[in-house]
Amino acid sequence: MAFLKGRKPKKKEPVDFDNILVKRCPECFINLPLDARKCFSCQTPVGRVDKFGKARKRPNWISYIICIVSWGILIAYINWAFLD
C-alpha cells in the first residue's frame, strides 16, 4: 500500500451542540427537537445530529438480517438445484 504512505488521516471536527438548536429529519427535512427519536411528520426513526444540523438515519437491522438470510437461502437453493 505504497500509495497511502504520504496521506494524512482526516480528523473529525467535533460537533458544537451549543450552537445547534434543532435537527432536521433526513427524509422530509422538517425541524425536530434535539431529543426527538422519531419524526412526527413522516414517522422516520432519527438518530443523533451531525455537524450540519441534519439528523442521521438509524439503520434498519431487521432488513439487513432478512437480506442476509434470503441470500443464504438463494445460494443454498442454487447449490442444491444446479450444482449437486
CSV table of C-alpha atoms in Angstrom, one decimal:
chain,number,residue,atom,x,y,z
A,1,MET,CA,0.0,0.0,0.0
A,2,ALA,CA,2.6,2.5,-1.1
A,3,PHE,CA,0.0,4.9,-2.5
A,4,LEU,CA,-1.3,5.6,1.1
A,5,LYS,CA,2.1,6.2,2.6
A,6,GLY,CA,2.2,10.0,2.5
A,7,ARG,CA,-1.5,10.5,3.1
A,8,LYS,CA,-2.7,12.1,6.3
A,9,PRO,CA,-5.8,10.8,8.0
A,10,LYS,CA,-8.7,13.2,8.2
A,11,LYS,CA,-9.6,14.5,11.6
A,12,LYS,CA,-13.3,14.6,12.5
A,13,GLU,CA,-14.5,18.0,13.7
A,14,PRO,CA,-16.3,17.8,17.0
A,15,VAL,CA,-20.0,18.9,16.9
A,16,ASP,CA,-20.7,22.0,18.8
A,17,PHE,CA,-24.1,21.3,20.3
A,18,ASP,CA,-24.3,24.7,21.9
A,19,ASN,CA,-25.0,26.3,18.5
A,20,ILE,CA,-27.4,23.7,17.2
A,21,LEU,CA,-31.0,24.2,18.4
A,22,VAL,CA,-32.9,21.8,16.3
A,23,LYS,CA,-32.2,18.9,14.0
A,24,ARG,CA,-33.7,18.2,10.6
A,25,CYS,CA,-35.4,15.0,9.5
A,26,PRO,CA,-33.3,13.2,6.8
A,27,GLU,CA,-36.5,12.3,4.8
A,28,CYS,CA,-38.9,15.3,5.0
A,29,PHE,CA,-36.4,18.0,6.3
A,30,ILE,CA,-38.8,19.2,9.0
A,31,ASN,CA,-37.3,20.8,12.1
A,32,LEU,CA,-37.3,18.5,15.2
A,33,PRO,CA,-36.2,19.0,18.8
A,34,LEU,CA,-32.8,17.6,19.6
A,35,ASP,CA,-34.2,14.9,21.8
A,36,ALA,CA,-36.6,13.5,19.2
A,37,ARG,CA,-36.2,9.9,18.3
A,38,LYS,CA,-38.9,9.7,15.6
A,39,CYS,CA,-40.1,12.4,13.1
A,40,PHE,CA,-43.6,13.4,13.9
A,41,SER,CA,-44.4,14.1,10.3
A,42,CYS,CA,-43.1,11.0,8.4
A,43,GLN,CA,-42.5,8.6,11.3
A,44,THR,CA,-38.9,8.0,10.3
A,45,PRO,CA,-36.6,7.0,13.2
A,46,VAL,CA,-33.9,9.6,13.6
A,47,GLY,CA,-30.6,9.4,15.4
A,48,ARG,CA,-28.1,11.9,16.6
A,49,VAL,CA,-27.4,15.2,14.8
A,50,ASP,CA,-24.4,15.8,12.6
A,51,LYS,CA,-22.3,19.0,12.4
A,52,PHE,CA,-24.7,20.5,9.8
A,53,GLY,CA,-27.8,20.0,12.0
A,54,LYS,CA,-29.2,17.1,10.0
A,55,ALA,CA,-30.3,14.0,11.9
A,56,ARG,CA,-28.8,10.7,10.9
A,57,LYS,CA,-31.0,7.8,9.8
A,58,ARG,CA,-30.9,4.8,12.1
A,59,PRO,CA,-30.0,1.6,10.4
A,60,ASN,CA,-32.8,-0.9,9.9
A,61,TRP,CA,-31.1,-4.0,11.3
A,62,ILE,CA,-34.1,-6.3,10.7
A,63,SER,CA,-34.0,-5.6,6.9
A,64,TYR,CA,-30.2,-6.3,6.9
A,65,ILE,CA,-30.8,-9.7,8.7
A,66,ILE,CA,-33.6,-10.6,6.3
A,67,CYS,CA,-31.5,-9.8,3.3
A,68,ILE,CA,-28.6,-11.9,4.5
A,69,VAL,CA,-30.8,-14.8,5.3
A,70,SER,CA,-32.5,-14.5,1.9
A,71,TRP,CA,-29.1,-14.6,0.1
A,72,GLY,CA,-28.2,-17.6,2.1
A,73,ILE,CA,-31.4,-19.4,1.1
A,74,LEU,CA,-30.8,-18.5,-2.5
A,75,ILE,CA,-27.2,-19.7,-2.5
A,76,ALA,CA,-28.3,-23.0,-0.8
A,77,TYR,CA,-31.1,-23.5,-3.4
A,78,ILE,CA,-28.8,-22.8,-6.4
A,79,ASN,CA,-26.2,-25.2,-4.9
A,80,TRP,CA,-28.9,-27.9,-4.3
A,81,ALA,CA,-30.7,-27.5,-7.7
A,82,PHE,CA,-27.9,-26.9,-10.1
A,83,LEU,CA,-24.5,-27.9,-8.6
A,84,ASP,CA,-25.2,-31.2,-6.9
